[in-house]
XYZ file of C-alpha atoms in Angstrom:
719
model
C 0.108 -0.144 -0.629
C 1.464 3.473 -1.473
C 1.425 5.856 1.588
C -1.472 9.107 1.177
C 1.410 11.850 0.845
C -1.363 14.623 1.116
C -1.097 14.354 5.285
C 2.064 14.953 4.499
C 1.160 18.870 2.908
C 2.788 22.317 3.712
C -0.129 24.244 4.663
C 0.144 28.083 4.812
C -0.251 29.964 7.693
C -4.044 31.288 6.414
C -5.135 27.653 6.121
C -3.326 26.519 9.493
C -4.821 30.156 11.306
C -8.087 28.837 9.892
C -8.269 25.390 11.539
C -6.659 25.844 14.863
C -9.655 29.059 14.885
C -12.151 26.282 13.913
C -10.623 23.686 17.357
C -10.803 26.710 19.104
C -14.018 26.572 18.768
C -15.075 23.257 19.215
C -12.865 21.940 22.153
C -12.252 25.514 23.880
C -13.168 29.489 24.219
C -11.047 31.420 21.925
C -10.114 33.488 24.429
C -10.139 32.573 28.552
C -12.639 34.018 30.761
C -11.268 36.955 32.421
C -13.056 39.501 34.604
C -14.441 43.183 33.139
C -14.313 45.235 35.954
C -16.670 49.123 35.772
C -13.642 51.630 35.384
C -16.106 54.833 36.235
C -15.216 56.620 33.208
C -17.729 59.258 33.593
C -21.265 57.350 32.685
C -23.135 54.893 34.104
C -24.854 53.452 31.731
C -23.964 49.334 32.136
C -25.273 49.265 27.876
C -21.570 50.996 27.422
C -18.681 49.079 26.060
C -16.270 52.266 27.818
C -17.868 51.900 30.769
C -15.668 48.536 31.085
C -11.976 47.659 31.637
C -12.537 45.376 28.916
C -14.428 47.890 26.149
C -17.191 45.698 25.894
C -19.824 45.077 27.768
C -20.039 41.780 29.996
C -20.932 38.901 27.904
C -20.726 35.254 28.766
C -21.358 33.109 25.803
C -18.712 34.680 23.387
C -16.226 35.873 26.298
C -16.999 33.819 29.716
C -16.795 37.080 31.245
C -17.380 37.732 35.063
C -18.297 41.141 36.147
C -16.099 43.333 38.967
C -17.496 46.138 40.545
C -14.899 47.638 43.409
C -16.550 51.801 42.958
C -19.335 53.237 44.451
C -18.997 57.257 43.559
C -18.209 58.901 40.483
C -19.708 56.943 37.918
C -21.690 55.080 39.799
C -22.446 51.220 37.914
C -26.467 51.315 37.451
C -28.598 49.353 35.131
C -31.784 51.402 33.675
C -32.319 49.213 30.955
C -32.926 45.929 29.631
C -29.343 44.514 30.092
C -27.893 43.867 26.113
C -25.514 41.303 27.412
C -25.742 38.746 30.007
C -22.916 38.063 32.147
C -21.113 34.853 33.935
C -21.395 35.358 37.615
C -21.170 39.522 39.129
C -18.954 40.748 41.244
C -19.457 43.829 43.370
C -17.260 45.215 46.004
C -14.363 42.208 45.364
C -11.048 42.631 47.253
C -9.651 43.525 50.335
C -9.933 47.475 51.059
C -12.323 47.804 47.707
C -15.425 49.488 47.893
C -18.955 48.280 44.747
C -21.709 49.266 44.508
C -24.200 48.728 41.470
C -27.916 50.261 41.098
C -30.887 48.567 39.348
C -33.513 51.240 39.591
C -35.264 49.512 35.996
C -35.274 46.682 33.083
C -34.116 43.011 32.830
C -30.434 41.107 34.000
C -29.140 38.602 34.624
C -26.517 36.800 35.701
C -25.338 33.627 32.747
C -26.464 30.102 33.850
C -24.487 28.200 37.496
C -22.987 31.370 38.038
C -23.042 33.652 41.574
C -23.682 36.915 41.966
C -21.736 38.048 45.219
C -21.862 40.855 47.239
C -19.190 41.774 49.111
C -16.437 39.267 48.418
C -13.141 38.676 49.980
C -12.461 41.429 51.800
C -14.364 43.379 49.857
C -17.809 46.309 50.478
C -20.478 45.435 48.391
C -23.252 47.315 48.007
C -26.484 46.927 45.394
C -29.079 47.552 44.815
C -32.428 47.486 43.218
C -34.600 50.189 43.740
C -34.676 53.762 42.130
C -31.777 55.219 44.043
C -32.887 58.546 42.958
C -36.000 58.550 45.004
C -36.874 58.677 49.066
C -39.709 56.064 50.951
C -38.478 53.125 51.301
C -38.563 51.480 55.332
C -35.337 49.637 55.223
C -33.535 51.374 51.850
C -34.230 54.560 52.173
C -34.824 55.215 48.095
C -38.120 54.751 46.193
C -39.392 51.579 44.468
C -37.502 50.762 40.813
C -38.936 47.968 38.901
C -36.259 46.435 37.382
C -35.415 42.532 37.795
C -32.898 40.174 37.887
C -32.240 36.334 38.066
C -29.636 35.112 39.129
C -29.052 31.697 37.543
C -26.977 30.406 40.672
C -25.991 31.181 43.985
C -26.766 34.732 45.585
C -23.869 35.486 48.581
C -24.708 38.934 50.622
C -21.015 39.481 52.724
C -18.888 36.587 52.733
C -15.352 35.030 50.369
C -13.614 31.765 49.347
C -11.553 30.804 52.128
C -12.633 32.803 55.329
C -11.634 36.169 53.712
C -14.756 37.539 54.068
C -16.839 40.424 53.186
C -19.774 43.214 54.379
C -22.260 43.199 51.422
C -25.471 45.069 50.873
C -28.320 44.259 49.294
C -31.460 46.554 48.542
C -34.577 45.606 46.761
C -37.374 48.370 46.964
C -39.138 47.420 42.933
C -42.164 45.701 41.263
C -40.226 42.721 40.005
C -38.494 39.986 41.350
C -35.118 39.230 42.245
C -34.992 35.458 40.934
C -31.909 32.888 42.842
C -32.066 29.753 41.256
C -29.643 27.954 43.856
C -28.372 29.319 47.024
C -28.914 32.338 48.994
C -26.394 32.798 51.296
C -26.341 36.590 53.847
C -22.674 37.147 55.464
C -20.823 33.866 55.546
C -16.969 32.827 55.663
C -16.600 35.180 58.209
C -17.983 38.439 56.615
C -21.048 40.771 57.661
C -24.328 40.667 54.304
C -27.523 42.889 55.430
C -30.637 42.393 52.674
C -33.171 44.466 53.157
C -36.511 44.403 51.515
C -39.310 47.058 50.895
C -41.139 45.704 48.452
C -40.618 43.149 44.921
C -40.175 39.749 45.168
C -38.006 37.131 46.070
C -37.713 33.620 44.646
C -35.110 31.665 45.375
C -34.332 28.260 44.420
C -31.942 25.494 47.116
C -31.161 25.946 50.484
C -31.174 29.153 52.393
C -28.770 30.498 55.200
C -28.905 33.952 57.094
C -25.873 34.111 59.289
C -23.565 30.406 58.122
C -19.948 30.094 59.825
C -18.632 27.209 60.137
C -17.189 25.790 63.770
C -13.924 27.388 65.187
C -14.539 30.281 62.711
C -14.177 33.880 63.012
C -17.457 35.855 63.629
C -20.285 35.931 61.227
C -23.314 37.443 60.899
C -26.139 37.439 58.268
C -29.301 40.301 58.509
C -32.278 39.971 56.372
C -35.127 43.093 56.807
C -37.921 42.635 55.228
C -40.467 45.682 55.597
C -43.216 44.655 52.960
C -42.911 42.208 49.779
C -42.973 38.701 49.762
C -40.313 36.276 49.683
C -40.441 33.085 48.937
C -38.659 29.367 49.930
C -39.020 26.528 47.123
C -39.418 23.081 48.500
C -35.973 21.409 48.926
C -33.174 22.154 51.571
C -33.554 23.873 54.270
C -33.724 27.645 55.035
C -31.984 28.234 58.217
C -31.022 31.143 60.397
C -27.418 30.949 63.006
C -25.673 28.526 60.820
C -22.606 26.502 61.831
C -20.851 29.748 64.085
C -22.797 31.820 61.926
C -25.059 34.809 63.535
C -28.509 35.009 61.374
C -31.407 37.755 62.131
C -34.644 37.292 59.983
C -36.417 40.798 61.048
C -40.518 40.374 59.193
C -42.247 44.231 60.347
C -44.342 43.288 56.679
C -44.861 41.573 54.019
C -44.517 38.118 53.900
C -41.944 35.178 54.164
C -43.200 31.661 52.684
C -40.591 28.162 53.168
C -42.898 26.017 50.409
C -42.518 22.711 50.611
C -40.335 20.011 52.942
C -37.895 22.589 52.923
C -37.271 22.574 57.340
C -37.314 26.617 58.984
C -33.735 26.280 61.389
C -33.130 29.406 64.477
C -30.336 28.827 65.164
C -28.476 25.271 63.535
C -25.507 23.552 64.403
C -22.537 24.408 67.627
C -21.481 28.224 68.183
C -24.436 29.077 66.199
C -27.010 32.208 67.323
C -30.573 33.110 64.982
C -32.969 35.250 65.618
C -36.203 35.929 63.958
C -38.642 38.798 64.768
C -41.735 39.297 64.030
C -43.809 42.644 64.481
C -46.263 44.770 62.771
C -47.881 43.287 59.714
C -44.593 40.915 59.429
C -46.228 36.813 57.676
C -44.024 33.644 58.262
C -46.183 30.271 56.372
C -44.050 27.796 56.656
C -45.219 23.993 55.438
C -42.297 21.460 56.937
C -40.318 21.020 60.399
C -40.309 24.123 61.838
C -37.427 24.677 64.594
C -35.547 27.408 67.617
C -32.518 25.638 68.423
C -31.074 23.035 67.297
C -28.924 20.278 67.066
C -26.255 22.833 70.004
C -27.021 25.956 68.396
C -29.258 28.757 70.618
C -32.866 30.107 68.552
C -34.822 32.547 69.881
C -38.661 33.509 68.039
C -39.899 36.713 68.457
C -44.011 37.375 67.856
C -44.900 41.112 68.240
C -47.129 40.745 66.104
C -47.988 39.044 62.420
C -48.826 36.075 61.695
C -46.897 32.647 61.464
C -48.955 29.990 60.185
C -47.012 26.235 60.248
C -49.210 23.903 57.667
C -47.844 19.890 57.593
C -49.734 17.921 60.260
C -46.760 14.927 60.020
C -44.066 17.919 61.218
C -43.761 18.956 64.304
C -42.277 22.719 65.903
C -39.987 22.492 68.374
C -38.673 25.167 71.153
C -35.428 23.151 71.891
C -34.690 20.535 69.696
C -32.029 18.849 70.966
C -30.176 22.680 71.660
C -31.960 25.867 73.453
C -34.570 27.325 71.833
C -36.620 29.970 73.371
C -40.512 32.105 72.012
C -41.134 35.074 73.045
C -44.999 36.181 72.279
C -46.175 39.791 73.590
C -49.179 40.147 70.864
C -49.935 38.227 66.893
C -51.042 34.886 66.147
C -49.148 30.932 65.678
C -50.695 28.843 64.087
C -50.235 25.028 63.770
C -52.127 22.059 62.382
C -48.915 18.980 63.399
C -47.358 18.401 66.647
C -46.281 22.044 68.769
C -43.169 20.346 71.650
C -41.208 23.054 74.169
C -37.897 20.718 74.851
C -37.561 17.857 73.112
C -34.753 14.901 73.296
C -31.264 16.723 75.613
C -32.567 20.636 74.970
C -33.714 23.416 77.028
C -37.465 24.992 75.988
C -39.163 28.178 76.428
C -41.875 29.531 75.707
C -42.981 33.475 77.196
C -45.637 34.315 76.285
C -47.828 37.627 77.368
C -50.172 38.646 74.440
C -50.953 37.060 71.131
C -52.256 33.918 70.604
C -51.286 30.044 69.969
C -53.284 27.212 67.490
C -52.121 24.046 67.415
C -54.576 21.281 66.854
C -52.558 18.287 67.388
C -50.366 17.327 71.017
C -49.254 19.898 72.717
C -46.391 18.931 74.338
C -43.501 21.071 77.405
C -40.837 18.045 78.086
C -41.283 16.207 75.744
C -38.791 12.910 75.733
C -35.034 12.131 76.305
C -34.474 14.482 79.205
C -35.825 16.973 77.510
C -36.147 20.225 79.526
C -39.554 22.596 78.456
C -40.619 25.437 80.340
C -44.022 27.290 79.437
C -44.436 30.902 81.413
C -47.812 32.874 80.660
C -48.797 36.042 81.689
C -51.491 36.771 79.030
C -52.389 36.043 75.817
C -54.701 33.345 74.250
C -52.962 29.070 72.746
C -55.232 27.065 71.903
C -55.742 22.845 71.782
C -57.524 21.165 69.300
C -57.516 18.230 67.512
C -56.117 15.155 67.754
C -53.267 14.352 70.881
C -53.158 15.863 74.808
C -51.863 18.385 76.104
C -49.288 17.267 77.998
C -45.988 18.358 80.656
C -42.625 16.317 80.807
C -43.849 13.934 78.437
C -42.162 11.183 78.755
C -38.040 9.321 79.101
C -37.571 10.875 82.174
C -38.260 14.713 80.351
C -39.075 17.390 82.186
C -41.831 20.695 82.312
C -43.228 23.370 83.353
C -46.590 25.134 82.789
C -46.619 28.741 84.765
C -50.012 30.386 84.199
C -49.820 33.831 85.745
C -52.915 35.993 83.057
C -54.281 34.291 79.782
C -56.151 31.531 79.292
C -55.160 27.958 77.833
C -58.273 25.842 76.254
C -58.032 22.202 75.572
C -60.686 21.705 73.368
C -58.690 19.026 71.923
C -57.755 15.135 73.289
C -56.976 15.398 77.382
C -54.228 16.992 79.781
C -51.430 15.148 81.296
C -49.066 15.842 84.282
C -46.256 13.906 84.287
C -47.054 11.439 81.559
C -44.896 7.924 81.287
C -40.715 6.647 82.125
C -40.445 8.085 85.531
C -40.837 11.987 83.872
C -42.322 15.013 85.275
C -44.368 17.677 85.311
C -46.122 20.990 86.864
C -48.827 22.676 85.969
C -49.142 26.178 88.400
C -51.803 28.580 87.931
C -51.762 31.921 89.314
C -52.498 35.480 90.012
C -55.923 35.779 86.695
C -54.692 32.100 84.969
C -57.336 30.685 83.262
C -56.732 27.291 82.627
C -60.040 24.677 80.370
C -59.444 20.862 79.926
C -62.556 18.280 79.637
C -60.019 16.370 81.832
C -56.768 17.455 83.975
C -55.124 13.749 84.661
C -51.036 13.985 87.434
C -49.114 11.049 87.816
C -49.955 9.097 84.680
C -48.890 5.669 84.120
C -44.250 6.192 86.068
C -44.207 9.905 85.820
C -44.341 12.412 89.107
C -46.843 15.009 88.613
C -47.622 18.095 89.880
C -51.193 20.756 89.855
C -49.734 23.732 92.095
C -54.005 26.395 91.951
C -51.795 29.965 94.079
C -54.742 32.330 92.127
C -57.185 32.161 88.165
C -59.279 29.231 87.339
C -59.317 25.233 86.831
C -62.028 24.547 84.719
C -63.319 21.003 84.529
C -65.138 17.983 84.770
C -61.903 15.831 86.682
C -58.751 16.432 88.489
C -57.450 13.094 89.724
C -54.086 11.068 90.271
C -53.318 8.280 88.349
C -51.280 5.105 89.013
C -47.632 7.312 90.054
C -47.177 9.488 92.192
C -49.133 12.713 91.134
C -49.637 15.964 93.726
C -52.534 18.662 94.726
C -52.036 21.810 96.462
C -54.864 24.420 96.709
C -53.565 27.237 97.649
C -55.533 29.789 96.384
C -57.527 30.377 93.092
C -60.620 28.803 92.194
C -61.237 25.214 91.350
C -64.531 25.244 88.350
C -66.912 22.196 86.737
C -68.182 21.917 83.544
C -70.080 19.040 84.026
C -71.608 16.485 86.090
C -68.861 14.421 87.501
C -68.642 10.610 89.423
C -64.869 11.419 90.414
C -64.450 15.192 89.779
C -61.435 15.347 91.728
C -59.870 11.481 92.768
C -56.648 9.934 93.377
C -53.927 11.842 94.641
C -51.129 10.828 97.361
C -51.400 14.378 99.123
C -54.270 16.586 98.035
C -53.041 20.103 100.489
C -55.187 23.007 101.273
C -53.271 25.581 102.297
C -52.874 29.271 103.633
C -54.633 30.495 100.567
C -57.631 28.279 100.571
C -59.166 25.761 97.515
C -62.137 27.089 96.515
C -64.825 24.843 94.754
C -67.356 26.285 92.002
C -69.696 22.992 91.150
C -71.742 25.622 89.068
C -74.889 24.218 88.184
C -73.821 20.053 87.815
C -74.014 17.861 90.439
C -69.962 16.437 91.418
C -68.543 13.737 94.245
C -64.873 14.443 95.401
C -63.892 10.426 97.328
C -59.821 12.509 97.713
C -58.869 12.869 100.801
C -57.975 15.998 102.216
C -54.697 17.111 103.850
C -54.024 21.161 105.040
C -55.008 24.279 107.384
C -56.258 26.297 105.110
C -60.408 26.899 103.762
C -62.523 24.980 102.088
C -65.123 27.017 100.149
C -68.079 25.971 97.572
C -70.036 28.220 96.066
C -72.397 27.389 93.223
C -75.817 26.648 92.552
C -74.870 22.739 91.767
C -74.334 19.539 94.703
C -71.009 18.202 95.892
C -70.507 15.040 97.386
C -67.490 14.653 99.417
C -66.644 10.880 100.305
C -63.001 11.147 101.006
C -61.698 10.484 104.167
C -60.033 14.478 105.166
C -60.118 14.166 109.671
C -56.503 15.184 109.014
C -57.979 18.423 107.125
C -57.830 21.321 109.848
C -59.097 24.334 107.973
C -62.788 26.319 108.281
C -65.161 24.526 105.769
C -67.677 27.304 104.300
C -70.805 26.342 102.329
C -72.007 28.998 100.866
C -74.645 28.648 97.733
C -75.499 24.645 96.236
C -75.288 22.104 98.477
C -72.463 20.588 99.789
C -72.447 16.195 100.931
C -70.487 15.271 103.720
C -70.386 11.477 103.120
C -66.960 11.251 104.256
C -64.799 13.086 107.524
C -63.580 16.319 107.743
C -64.428 15.671 112.394
C -61.954 17.909 112.645
C -63.011 21.585 110.123
C -65.698 23.345 111.705
C -68.217 24.485 108.595
C -70.740 27.727 108.162
C -73.620 27.291 105.712
C -75.065 30.765 104.282
C -78.043 32.052 103.466
C -79.853 30.050 100.482
C -77.110 26.958 101.002
C -77.844 23.414 102.566
C -75.246 20.868 104.336
C -76.655 17.196 104.229
C -74.371 14.132 104.242
C -74.691 10.511 105.695
C -72.909 8.854 108.020
C -70.006 11.836 106.994
C -69.157 13.701 109.898
C -67.705 17.478 110.709
C -66.271 19.422 113.531
C -68.162 22.488 114.493
C -71.788 23.126 112.186
C -72.468 26.109 111.494
C -76.425 26.505 109.776
C -76.839 30.791 110.519
C -80.392 32.504 109.412
C -81.430 31.031 105.718
C -78.965 28.769 105.330
C -80.603 24.853 105.142
C -78.983 21.421 107.241
C -80.985 18.107 106.119
C -78.831 14.832 107.481
C -78.801 12.133 105.221
C -78.323 12.169 101.154
C -82.511 11.332 101.479
C -82.680 8.705 105.039
C -79.649 9.128 106.987
C -77.808 11.133 109.181
C -74.890 12.746 109.944
C -72.693 13.640 113.275
C -71.430 17.655 114.193
C -69.244 18.304 117.165
C -71.571 21.232 117.862
C -73.947 22.650 116.320
C -75.008 26.150 116.206
C -79.328 26.432 113.855
C -80.414 29.616 113.103
C -81.581 28.666 110.207
C -84.062 25.616 108.776
C -83.076 21.635 110.569
C -84.626 19.339 107.560
C -85.854 15.579 108.207
C -87.428 13.218 106.200
C -88.986 10.338 107.516
C -90.197 6.863 106.549
C -93.423 4.941 107.788
C -91.756 1.753 105.986
C -89.228 0.745 108.564
C -87.881 0.913 112.693
C -87.759 4.805 113.713
C -86.444 4.852 110.054
C -85.771 8.582 109.820
C -82.361 11.788 109.396
C -80.276 11.946 112.685
C -78.249 15.215 113.143
C -75.707 13.504 115.893
C -74.131 16.795 118.004
C -71.633 15.269 120.240
C -71.587 18.191 121.953
C -73.702 21.874 122.056
C -76.614 21.835 120.194
C -78.624 25.490 120.132
C -81.491 25.499 117.710
C -83.210 28.515 119.415
C -83.505 30.236 116.411
C -82.871 26.776 113.932
C -86.463 26.313 112.680
C -87.790 22.957 112.306
C -88.944 21.532 108.760
C -89.925 18.033 108.764
C -91.542 15.521 105.527
C -92.529 12.474 105.054
C -91.382 10.114 102.687
C -92.503 6.626 101.954
C -95.716 5.486 104.487
C -97.089 7.701 107.237
C -95.395 7.505 110.582
C -96.501 4.218 112.274
C -93.628 4.054 115.733
C -93.042 5.183 118.442
C -90.676 7.961 118.135
C -88.242 9.061 115.878
C -85.146 10.471 116.928
C -84.630 13.418 114.628
C -81.655 14.230 117.102
C -79.077 14.158 120.060
C -76.575 16.226 121.439
C -73.988 16.850 124.763
C -76.105 19.653 125.834
C -78.279 21.356 123.737
C -79.424 25.030 124.071
C -82.977 26.802 123.378
C -86.336 25.423 125.095
C -87.487 24.531 121.733
C -87.215 25.450 117.480
C -87.966 28.861 116.880
C -90.735 27.727 113.951
C -91.673 24.305 112.347
C -92.664 24.045 109.318
C -94.337 20.932 107.045
C -97.119 18.517 109.190
C -96.563 16.505 112.597
C -98.027 13.278 112.265
C -100.509 13.151 113.713
C -100.570 11.726 116.855
C -97.605 12.590 117.927
C -96.357 16.230 119.462
C -91.867 17.453 119.910
C -90.215 15.649 123.349
C -87.611 18.036 123.784
C -85.164 15.616 126.649
C -86.531 12.198 124.299
C -85.292 8.629 126.457
C -83.743 6.514 123.726
C -82.964 3.545 126.744
C -79.260 4.952 127.241
C -80.069 9.162 128.180
C -82.517 11.186 127.454
C -80.184 14.263 124.946
C -82.436 12.969 122.010
C -85.287 15.398 120.144
C -87.904 12.866 118.904
C -91.352 12.899 116.772
C -93.614 10.866 120.162
C -96.495 9.127 120.402
C -98.046 10.115 124.056
C -98.275 7.417 126.388
C -101.923 6.005 127.737
C -101.418 7.456 130.973
C -99.864 10.823 130.090
C -102.677 10.881 127.180
C -104.754 10.713 130.409
C -103.509 12.974 132.296
C -103.037 15.336 129.299
C -106.958 14.640 128.725
C -108.582 14.885 131.783
C -106.606 18.738 132.689
C -107.440 19.911 128.676
C -111.212 18.438 129.996
C -110.541 20.404 133.481
C -109.873 23.624 132.098
C -112.312 24.188 129.509
C -114.454 23.455 131.860
C -113.498 26.767 134.582
C -113.741 29.227 131.091
C -117.270 28.461 130.902
C -117.782 29.320 134.744
């Protein structure tokens, strides 16, 4: 085979250059990418070629130009119309001691695909104004509203640098247009300071967002995002973080709306050494659709809600204050709503929620102190918390957690589920109500499973149908405030290991319901029963030494108040079957009615200025109510009210009162009906003693003498 001589043919220089040119275009850029630097040549127009160091308007497609603007005086680089060519990236303030400024008052601009926009880079200071810088007006920017739009087809970094070099960047946005970032958005990163101000316009972010992004052991990093208006939309995907990895992040929203969409988590203070603070006020709004964490993974987070609205959707995720670290939620006004679970202190963390105003609504579990040594505390002096939907309101929930609720003002309203204080696995929970605090729940159960729970009612009001202790350790301390019934209940107060009435007293408002309390009480404070309903005490409270007052409705003592003096006010009533009280004072207009039907009430002493109600029944021998007074019985101002149950009286005597000593010769008045043939004997001999008051039928001889005496009296009157 002969060689192909054409392969070795010489070519002309022009042919060689042409061939190289073809190879260059096919394989790599003919001209290497270079920084095209703003030259401050006397005009401000971006689209003027002579304003650039390379003598051309920056372009990526042909030249790969990256814009660098290092001047902020004189002829400030300005985009006032659509840019004629698209550059690679844009850097404003690049390098140590540089100062750059870019104004965009109108028009549409963009960076090339995959390229960044950097404001304040590698030790430089940069400012980007997407606003009408020729006018004033913006709350944050100080500038009027422009009409420009910018698309960053890559990352936007405001204040940052490479390899820890840092920078200082500021972006001012007040436009009717849009700032779109297709990838990540960082404000303050790598030993830098960044500030992003939004007065109006729409900001769309396509990927992770970090405000204050440092590195462990690195230099101070501070990032701040301020909003007074406009809309910021974060697409689904990577997280929205305020303060990350030793960075300090601040998000301040006094107006406008921030939307964190899809599965993107919202994290305030994430990572070792990080500090994140979010402040929501005035008409600002935050909407987030996934997990919301304050203080996460050894970071420190603070959320201040002083107005506006914060809404967390997606019921499969939680709102967490203290998520493995230290988190604080402070609320003075505004509205928070979540349709997922709400946790304060979850998993080796410390969470604090301080509320003095505003509202919070949660549609699932509300847990203060949750799991694995989580410590949670809710301190409430005002505002309203509403827990609706499924799940319970839990203080100290599982795995050695510790929860505390201090309610001295405002309202906690549990409309869905019940309330547990100290639930399972050695968890500890404490609920303290004082001042004007108002706690409402269908049931309040303390010490569930192996948990330890304490309820302190020092003031305010608990409204429920049940306050009870469960299988764990349960304590109730009554030291002021009101326990108000919201329905009939056979277990109104029950099951506590200790229920002590302290100096502030226990105040029970039955309203118009019928209640039973089997709990035994100790202590020396006062016990007051109010409300038109009925409260039956069936426990043994013989060691309780405080005073008991019945101011309205009916108190049935079916257990023991043997060491408590009881006073019954006008229009109120005391009764009970086989119950015992200390001294008993029944004021004018009040009633003492032994028994729940026919029954016995024992008192150490009794002074009756009201009514003694006695029921008798002829179906059994001596079937009648009995007031057994061990000491003095004073009936000087008492009224006896007799009524029949069942059959007519047919026994020889019905003893309805006994005494150690009697004050007063007879009842001041008698109502009802004395059975035919009976009279009242105030010293009836029951075979043991004569210290009895009874309905009796006279013996035959006594009746005859009485009849003869009456006949003689009538004869004398005729004469």
